[in-house]
Amino acid sequence: MNPEHQGFVPLSLAEFNTLTELLSRLLSTQHPPVIIPGEAILGIEAVAAGIAAPGRTFVNVVTGPYGRLFGQWLERGGATVAEVIVPFDEVVTAALVAEAIEQYKPDALSFVHAEVVTGGSNPVREIVKLAQEFNLITVSDSVSAVGGEILPVDEWGVDFAVIGAQKALAGPNGVSAVSISPRGWEFLESNEIAPRNSILSLLDLKPSSDGASPLRVPPNIPVLEARALILALTRIEEEGLEQVIKRHESAAASTIAGITALGLEPWQKDSRHYSTLTTTVRISEKQELLIHQPVGIVAPGDGGLFGQLLRINHFGKNASRRSVEEAITVLAQLLKMDPEQALLAVRRVWGE
């Protein structure tokens, strides 16, 4: 098929099955993920709409703006929401989560895996293990994390994991996915007010319970985006997911070395929980760092974080030494400094 004309040809069942298999392998799951016909925020809202109900209690971790939004959606569905809120320059601890579970006796626990807005990454393995001890349903917004961190959903026992492709996977943002465990499906199906016949209905998109392929492609799957996601996930497999994650780890570590050499401070306080996708730089009295538009992969803080931090978005194809060096050079120019020593620090950490 001529690539120039692929967009005018409906997505074939073979292509849809390939996409489902690639997503399953990415997440190390035996349960076919639900493919969402839109940006990942649609999947996140669909999860909230599907599981929220009066009489259900959730502990919702808020370490950034998306966690706060998810809690609002749960409350809109009638659920009781107890929030564990920490400053946005920190991540949550298992101890805080355990305290909330003991106090509120919830049915489920929700959290954001990696916060690209704030540059932190929550201790997901510890959180999920704790939730399992209390037999809680777990909901992970892993939109930014997948590809930059490991996410073996079956091994870890994550019941709902929403993923997107536009960050570490270097794919499109017009199609996404939700991984749902058998327990997760039971939790959805037992909710009498879960949406049906709606763009927010996950139940309408449930794959066959016996693993059989669908008889037809869901009609609302965007064709161009689905094919772009197949290409992106194929590239991930060719490079190797482990290597992709290592590349993101190298980008994060070398960026920290570079900003430190410039005399700058990371926004996130705990070096054990820096995101592999973004590095955030604290703006103190150095107003030379105040920018209003992105400069390469250096971007101003979002919303209320504007003027408090800068984001260095070293994910996807920008998880490279070249991109990190360009970002460090931008920061040096803003500070009116010679970037050479900082660039040497980047190269030392990168190992080249």
GROMACS .gro file of C-alpha atoms in nm:
model
  352
    1MET     CA    1   0.000   0.000   0.000
    2ASN     CA    2   0.129   0.345  -0.092
    3PRO     CA    3   0.193   0.530   0.237
    4GLU     CA    4   0.059   0.850   0.080
    5HIS     CA    5  -0.285   0.690   0.050
    6GLN     CA    6  -0.302   0.496   0.377
    7GLY     CA    7  -0.507   0.766   0.545
    8PHE     CA    8  -0.790   0.713   0.298
    9VAL     CA    9  -0.814   0.339   0.362
   10PRO     CA   10  -1.008   0.218   0.669
   11LEU     CA   11  -0.803   0.061   0.945
   12SER     CA   12  -0.800  -0.313   0.885
   13LEU     CA   13  -0.876  -0.571   1.149
   14ALA     CA   14  -0.521  -0.702   1.111
   15GLU     CA   15  -0.384  -0.353   1.187
   16PHE     CA   16  -0.612  -0.316   1.488
   17ASN     CA   17  -0.501  -0.654   1.622
   18THR     CA   18  -0.136  -0.559   1.565
   19LEU     CA   19  -0.186  -0.239   1.762
   20THR     CA   20  -0.350  -0.429   2.046
   21GLU     CA   21  -0.066  -0.684   2.055
   22LEU     CA   22   0.201  -0.411   2.055
   23LEU     CA   23   0.032  -0.233   2.345
   24SER     CA   24   0.000  -0.559   2.538
   25ARG     CA   25   0.370  -0.633   2.497
   26LEU     CA   26   0.463  -0.277   2.592
   27LEU     CA   27   0.278  -0.318   2.922
   28SER     CA   28   0.369  -0.684   2.978
   29THR     CA   29   0.005  -0.782   3.011
   30GLN     CA   30  -0.197  -1.080   2.894
   31HIS     CA   31  -0.515  -0.870   2.894
   32PRO     CA   32  -0.577  -0.665   2.577
   33PRO     CA   33  -0.587  -0.293   2.659
   34VAL     CA   34  -0.879  -0.077   2.551
   35ILE     CA   35  -0.779   0.152   2.266
   36ILE     CA   36  -0.912   0.504   2.327
   37PRO     CA   37  -1.009   0.715   2.024
   38GLY     CA   38  -0.848   1.034   2.145
   39GLU     CA   39  -0.581   1.197   2.359
   40ALA     CA   40  -0.508   1.022   2.688
   41ILE     CA   41  -0.703   1.274   2.895
   42LEU     CA   42  -1.013   1.109   2.745
   43GLY     CA   43  -0.903   0.773   2.886
   44ILE     CA   44  -0.837   0.925   3.227
   45GLU     CA   45  -1.181   1.086   3.241
   46ALA     CA   46  -1.341   0.764   3.113
   47VAL     CA   47  -1.183   0.569   3.399
   48ALA     CA   48  -1.309   0.822   3.653
   49ALA     CA   49  -1.659   0.817   3.505
   50GLY     CA   50  -1.664   0.438   3.496
   51ILE     CA   51  -1.558   0.370   3.853
   52ALA     CA   52  -1.698   0.665   4.051
   53ALA     CA   53  -2.028   0.611   4.228
   54PRO     CA   54  -2.205   0.707   4.552
   55GLY     CA   55  -2.096   0.473   4.829
   56ARG     CA   56  -1.746   0.424   4.690
   57THR     CA   57  -1.448   0.580   4.863
   58PHE     CA   58  -1.120   0.666   4.695
   59VAL     CA   59  -0.784   0.775   4.827
   60ASN     CA   60  -0.654   1.004   4.555
   61VAL     CA   61  -0.289   1.113   4.556
   62VAL     CA   62  -0.231   1.471   4.442
   63THR     CA   63   0.127   1.553   4.345
   64GLY     CA   64   0.037   1.774   4.049
   65PRO     CA   65  -0.254   1.927   3.858
   66TYR     CA   66  -0.369   1.604   3.690
   67GLY     CA   67  -0.416   1.426   4.022
   68ARG     CA   68  -0.630   1.715   4.139
   69LEU     CA   69  -0.841   1.696   3.823
   70PHE     CA   70  -0.895   1.321   3.860
   71GLY     CA   71  -1.023   1.373   4.214
   72GLN     CA   72  -1.273   1.630   4.086
   73TRP     CA   73  -1.401   1.382   3.828
   74LEU     CA   74  -1.442   1.114   4.094
   75GLU     CA   75  -1.642   1.355   4.310
   76ARG     CA   76  -1.857   1.448   4.009
   77GLY     CA   77  -1.953   1.080   3.990
   78GLY     CA   78  -2.071   1.086   4.352
   79ALA     CA   79  -1.771   0.913   4.510
   80THR     CA   80  -1.620   1.012   4.843
   81VAL     CA   81  -1.265   1.130   4.777
   82ALA     CA   82  -0.995   1.157   5.043
   83GLU     CA   83  -0.693   1.334   4.899
   84VAL     CA   84  -0.330   1.289   4.995
   85ILE     CA   85  -0.180   1.620   4.890
   86VAL     CA   86   0.191   1.701   4.897
   87PRO     CA   87   0.375   2.012   4.773
   88PHE     CA   88   0.433   1.992   4.399
   89ASP     CA   89   0.810   1.994   4.447
   90GLU     CA   90   0.782   1.661   4.631
   91VAL     CA   91   0.640   1.316   4.562
   92VAL     CA   92   0.417   1.111   4.787
   93THR     CA   93   0.559   0.857   5.030
   94ALA     CA   94   0.425   0.511   5.099
   95ALA     CA   95   0.387   0.612   5.464
   96LEU     CA   96   0.148   0.895   5.378
   97VAL     CA   97  -0.055   0.664   5.155
   98ALA     CA   98  -0.069   0.396   5.425
   99GLU     CA   99  -0.190   0.652   5.680
  100ALA     CA  100  -0.472   0.761   5.447
  101ILE     CA  101  -0.574   0.400   5.376
  102GLU     CA  102  -0.592   0.323   5.747
  103GLN     CA  103  -0.798   0.635   5.812
  104TYR     CA  104  -1.048   0.627   5.525
  105LYS     CA  105  -1.080   0.253   5.446
  106PRO     CA  106  -1.117   0.317   5.070
  107ASP     CA  107  -1.226   0.091   4.787
  108ALA     CA  108  -0.958   0.218   4.550
  109LEU     CA  109  -0.638   0.418   4.528
  110SER     CA  110  -0.553   0.656   4.242
  111PHE     CA  111  -0.230   0.840   4.159
  112VAL     CA  112  -0.020   0.987   3.880
  113HIS     CA  113   0.282   0.773   3.795
  114ALA     CA  114   0.522   1.039   3.660
  115GLU     CA  115   0.455   1.412   3.681
  116VAL     CA  116   0.604   1.578   3.374
  117VAL     CA  117   0.460   1.912   3.485
  118THR     CA  118   0.659   1.909   3.809
  119GLY     CA  119   0.945   1.672   3.723
  120GLY     CA  120   0.875   1.414   3.993
  121SER     CA  121   0.798   1.043   3.978
  122ASN     CA  122   0.597   0.874   4.249
  123PRO     CA  123   0.717   0.542   4.402
  124VAL     CA  124   0.462   0.338   4.210
  125ARG     CA  125   0.586  -0.010   4.299
  126GLU     CA  126   0.566   0.071   4.671
  127ILE     CA  127   0.223   0.231   4.636
  128VAL     CA  128   0.076  -0.059   4.441
  129LYS     CA  129   0.222  -0.316   4.679
  130LEU     CA  130   0.066  -0.131   4.969
  131ALA     CA  131  -0.270  -0.120   4.791
  132GLN     CA  132  -0.256  -0.495   4.735
  133GLU     CA  133  -0.210  -0.553   5.106
  134PHE     CA  134  -0.546  -0.383   5.160
  135ASN     CA  135  -0.709  -0.541   4.852
  136LEU     CA  136  -0.766  -0.201   4.688
  137ILE     CA  137  -0.833  -0.130   4.322
  138THR     CA  138  -0.541   0.070   4.181
  139VAL     CA  139  -0.563   0.344   3.919
  140SER     CA  140  -0.243   0.478   3.764
  141ASP     CA  141  -0.225   0.777   3.532
  142SER     CA  142   0.084   0.651   3.349
  143VAL     CA  143   0.036   0.869   3.042
  144SER     CA  144   0.377   1.031   3.074
  145ALA     CA  145   0.562   0.746   3.241
  146VAL     CA  146   0.527   0.466   2.987
  147GLY     CA  147   0.846   0.429   2.786
  148GLY     CA  148   1.047   0.634   3.033
  149GLU     CA  149   0.991   0.396   3.325
  150ILE     CA  150   0.896   0.031   3.353
  151LEU     CA  151   0.528  -0.052   3.389
  152PRO     CA  152   0.464  -0.430   3.402
  153VAL     CA  153   0.097  -0.407   3.489
  154ASP     CA  154   0.029  -0.778   3.539
  155GLU     CA  155   0.335  -0.837   3.758
  156TRP     CA  156   0.268  -0.529   3.969
  157GLY     CA  157  -0.109  -0.579   3.983
  158VAL     CA  158  -0.215  -0.240   3.846
  159ASP     CA  159  -0.589  -0.254   3.778
  160PHE     CA  160  -0.623   0.057   3.561
  161ALA     CA  161  -0.328   0.213   3.378
  162VAL     CA  162  -0.390   0.494   3.133
  163ILE     CA  163  -0.112   0.547   2.880
  164GLY     CA  164  -0.035   0.792   2.602
  165ALA     CA  165   0.220   0.786   2.322
  166GLN     CA  166   0.317   1.150   2.284
  167LYS     CA  167   0.587   1.157   2.549
  168ALA     CA  168   0.852   0.884   2.585
  169LEU     CA  169   0.709   0.671   2.305
  170ALA     CA  170   0.754   0.953   2.049
  171GLY     CA  171   0.415   0.874   1.900
  172PRO     CA  172   0.088   1.052   1.821
  173ASN     CA  173  -0.138   1.213   2.077
  174GLY     CA  174  -0.463   1.135   1.897
  175VAL     CA  175  -0.501   0.778   2.020
  176SER     CA  176  -0.426   0.625   2.361
  177ALA     CA  177  -0.505   0.318   2.571
  178VAL     CA  178  -0.626   0.194   2.908
  179SER     CA  179  -0.496  -0.132   3.051
  180ILE     CA  180  -0.762  -0.297   3.268
  181SER     CA  181  -0.717  -0.606   3.483
  182PRO     CA  182  -0.992  -0.866   3.535
  183ARG     CA  183  -1.049  -0.712   3.881
  184GLY     CA  184  -1.074  -0.372   3.717
  185TRP     CA  185  -1.343  -0.493   3.478
  186GLU     CA  186  -1.540  -0.636   3.770
  187PHE     CA  187  -1.514  -0.300   3.948
  188LEU     CA  188  -1.643  -0.126   3.636
  189GLU     CA  189  -1.924  -0.371   3.570
  190SER     CA  190  -2.047  -0.356   3.929
  191ASN     CA  191  -2.102   0.020   3.894
  192GLU     CA  192  -2.465   0.069   3.791
  193ILE     CA  193  -2.405   0.427   3.681
  194ALA     CA  194  -2.097   0.359   3.468
  195PRO     CA  195  -2.151   0.527   3.128
  196ARG     CA  196  -2.291   0.329   2.837
  197ASN     CA  197  -2.341   0.450   2.479
  198SER     CA  198  -2.101   0.733   2.556
  199ILE     CA  199  -1.754   0.848   2.450
  200LEU     CA  200  -1.669   0.796   2.819
  201SER     CA  201  -1.784   0.433   2.820
  202LEU     CA  202  -1.507   0.181   2.868
  203LEU     CA  203  -1.766  -0.095   2.897
  204ASP     CA  204  -1.869  -0.036   2.536
  205LEU     CA  205  -1.508  -0.100   2.432
  206LYS     CA  206  -1.444  -0.412   2.641
  207PRO     CA  207  -1.244  -0.676   2.452
  208SER     CA  208  -1.367  -1.034   2.436
  209SER     CA  209  -1.322  -1.214   2.769
  210ASP     CA  210  -1.191  -1.526   2.591
  211GLY     CA  211  -0.916  -1.334   2.414
  212ALA     CA  212  -1.077  -1.368   2.073
  213SER     CA  213  -1.013  -1.094   1.820
  214PRO     CA  214  -1.296  -0.848   1.757
  215LEU     CA  215  -1.517  -0.907   1.457
  216ARG     CA  216  -1.464  -0.553   1.334
  217VAL     CA  217  -1.260  -0.245   1.407
  218PRO     CA  218  -1.434   0.001   1.642
  219PRO     CA  219  -1.567   0.268   1.405
  220ASN     CA  220  -1.436   0.569   1.598
  221ILE     CA  221  -1.065   0.471   1.604
  222PRO     CA  222  -0.872   0.750   1.424
  223VAL     CA  223  -0.701   0.586   1.127
  224LEU     CA  224  -0.395   0.806   1.082
  225GLU     CA  225  -0.319   0.816   1.454
  226ALA     CA  226  -0.362   0.440   1.491
  227ARG     CA  227  -0.116   0.375   1.210
  228ALA     CA  228   0.126   0.631   1.356
  229LEU     CA  229   0.105   0.454   1.692
  230ILE     CA  230   0.179   0.119   1.528
  231LEU     CA  231   0.492   0.272   1.376
  232ALA     CA  232   0.596   0.431   1.706
  233LEU     CA  233   0.552   0.108   1.903
  234THR     CA  234   0.734  -0.088   1.634
  235ARG     CA  235   1.029   0.152   1.667
  236ILE     CA  236   1.023   0.100   2.045
  237GLU     CA  237   1.045  -0.277   1.998
  238GLU     CA  238   1.325  -0.240   1.744
  239GLU     CA  239   1.529  -0.025   1.983
  240GLY     CA  240   1.424  -0.236   2.281
  241LEU     CA  241   1.211  -0.100   2.565
  242GLU     CA  242   1.493  -0.146   2.814
  243GLN     CA  243   1.723   0.066   2.598
  244VAL     CA  244   1.455   0.332   2.552
  245ILE     CA  245   1.419   0.359   2.929
  246LYS     CA  246   1.798   0.374   2.973
  247ARG     CA  247   1.813   0.655   2.718
  248HIS     CA  248   1.560   0.853   2.920
  249GLU     CA  249   1.753   0.783   3.240
  250SER     CA  250   2.072   0.910   3.077
  251ALA     CA  251   1.896   1.222   2.956
  252ALA     CA  252   1.765   1.297   3.305
  253ALA     CA  253   2.098   1.233   3.480
  254SER     CA  254   2.300   1.437   3.231
  255THR     CA  255   2.051   1.725   3.250
  256ILE     CA  256   2.082   1.735   3.627
  257ALA     CA  257   2.461   1.743   3.589
  258GLY     CA  258   2.432   2.027   3.341
  259ILE     CA  259   2.203   2.250   3.544
  260THR     CA  260   2.408   2.186   3.858
  261ALA     CA  261   2.719   2.300   3.675
  262LEU     CA  262   2.534   2.621   3.589
  263GLY     CA  263   2.461   2.677   3.956
  264LEU     CA  264   2.092   2.600   3.919
  265GLU     CA  265   1.871   2.396   4.152
  266PRO     CA  266   1.627   2.122   4.054
  267TRP     CA  267   1.265   2.203   4.141
  268GLN     CA  268   1.208   1.854   4.283
  269LYS     CA  269   1.364   1.817   4.626
  270ASP     CA  270   1.433   1.443   4.638
  271SER     CA  271   1.692   1.323   4.385
  272ARG     CA  272   1.566   0.965   4.425
  273HIS     CA  273   1.241   1.059   4.254
  274TYR     CA  274   1.338   1.275   3.958
  275SER     CA  275   1.132   1.205   3.649
  276THR     CA  276   1.317   1.047   3.357
  277LEU     CA  277   1.105   1.251   3.115
  278THR     CA  278   1.143   1.607   3.236
  279THR     CA  279   1.382   1.796   3.457
  280THR     CA  280   1.236   2.098   3.632
  281VAL     CA  281   1.458   2.392   3.729
  282ARG     CA  282   1.373   2.614   4.023
  283ILE     CA  283   1.351   2.985   3.954
  284SER     CA  284   1.455   3.186   4.257
  285GLU     CA  285   1.581   3.542   4.226
  286LYS     CA  286   1.733   3.459   3.887
  287GLN     CA  287   1.460   3.625   3.684
  288GLU     CA  288   1.683   3.586   3.377
  289LEU     CA  289   1.524   3.240   3.359
  290LEU     CA  290   1.173   3.376   3.318
  291ILE     CA  291   1.054   3.288   2.967
  292HIS     CA  292   0.702   3.307   2.825
  293GLN     CA  293   0.732   3.065   2.534
  294PRO     CA  294   0.925   2.739   2.487
  295VAL     CA  295   1.279   2.766   2.356
  296GLY     CA  296   1.357   2.429   2.207
  297ILE     CA  297   1.280   2.173   2.478
  298VAL     CA  298   1.301   2.436   2.754
  299ALA     CA  299   0.952   2.550   2.852
  300PRO     CA  300   0.798   2.776   3.118
  301GLY     CA  301   0.602   2.629   3.405
  302ASP     CA  302   0.236   2.545   3.343
  303GLY     CA  303  -0.048   2.736   3.509
  304GLY     CA  304   0.029   2.825   3.868
  305LEU     CA  305   0.385   2.700   3.828
  306PHE     CA  306   0.470   2.976   3.581
  307GLY     CA  307   0.755   3.183   3.718
  308GLN     CA  308   0.843   2.913   3.972
  309LEU     CA  309   1.014   2.662   3.744
  310LEU     CA  310   1.133   2.580   3.395
  311ARG     CA  311   1.076   2.241   3.232
  312ILE     CA  312   1.336   2.061   3.023
  313ASN     CA  313   1.135   1.812   2.820
  314HIS     CA  314   1.390   1.542   2.738
  315PHE     CA  315   1.147   1.270   2.634
  316GLY     CA  316   1.089   1.072   2.317
  317LYS     CA  317   1.329   1.165   2.040
  318ASN     CA  318   1.464   1.439   2.267
  319ALA     CA  319   1.599   1.184   2.513
  320SER     CA  320   1.936   1.239   2.348
  321ARG     CA  321   2.266   1.399   2.435
  322ARG     CA  322   2.225   1.654   2.158
  323SER     CA  323   1.888   1.773   2.288
  324VAL     CA  324   2.016   1.795   2.644
  325GLU     CA  325   2.319   1.995   2.530
  326GLU     CA  326   2.095   2.234   2.338
  327ALA     CA  327   1.878   2.283   2.646
  328ILE     CA  328   2.178   2.349   2.870
  329THR     CA  329   2.308   2.600   2.615
  330VAL     CA  330   1.971   2.781   2.622
  331LEU     CA  331   1.987   2.805   3.003
  332ALA     CA  332   2.346   2.931   2.990
  333GLN     CA  333   2.244   3.199   2.740
  334LEU     CA  334   1.959   3.310   2.965
  335LEU     CA  335   2.205   3.335   3.252
  336LYS     CA  336   2.463   3.505   3.028
  337MET     CA  337   2.716   3.232   3.113
  338ASP     CA  338   2.965   3.032   2.911
  339PRO     CA  339   2.804   2.688   2.871
  340GLU     CA  340   3.126   2.490   2.819
  341GLN     CA  341   3.173   2.353   3.170
  342ALA     CA  342   2.809   2.254   3.193
  343LEU     CA  343   2.830   2.081   2.855
  344LEU     CA  344   3.137   1.890   2.974
  345ALA     CA  345   2.935   1.776   3.277
  346VAL     CA  346   2.660   1.652   3.046
  347ARG     CA  347   2.907   1.456   2.834
  348ARG     CA  348   3.076   1.299   3.134
  349VAL     CA  349   2.746   1.163   3.264
  350TRP     CA  350   2.635   1.052   2.919
  351GLY     CA  351   2.961   0.858   2.885
  352GLU     CA  352   3.071   0.995   2.550
   0.00000   0.00000   0.00000
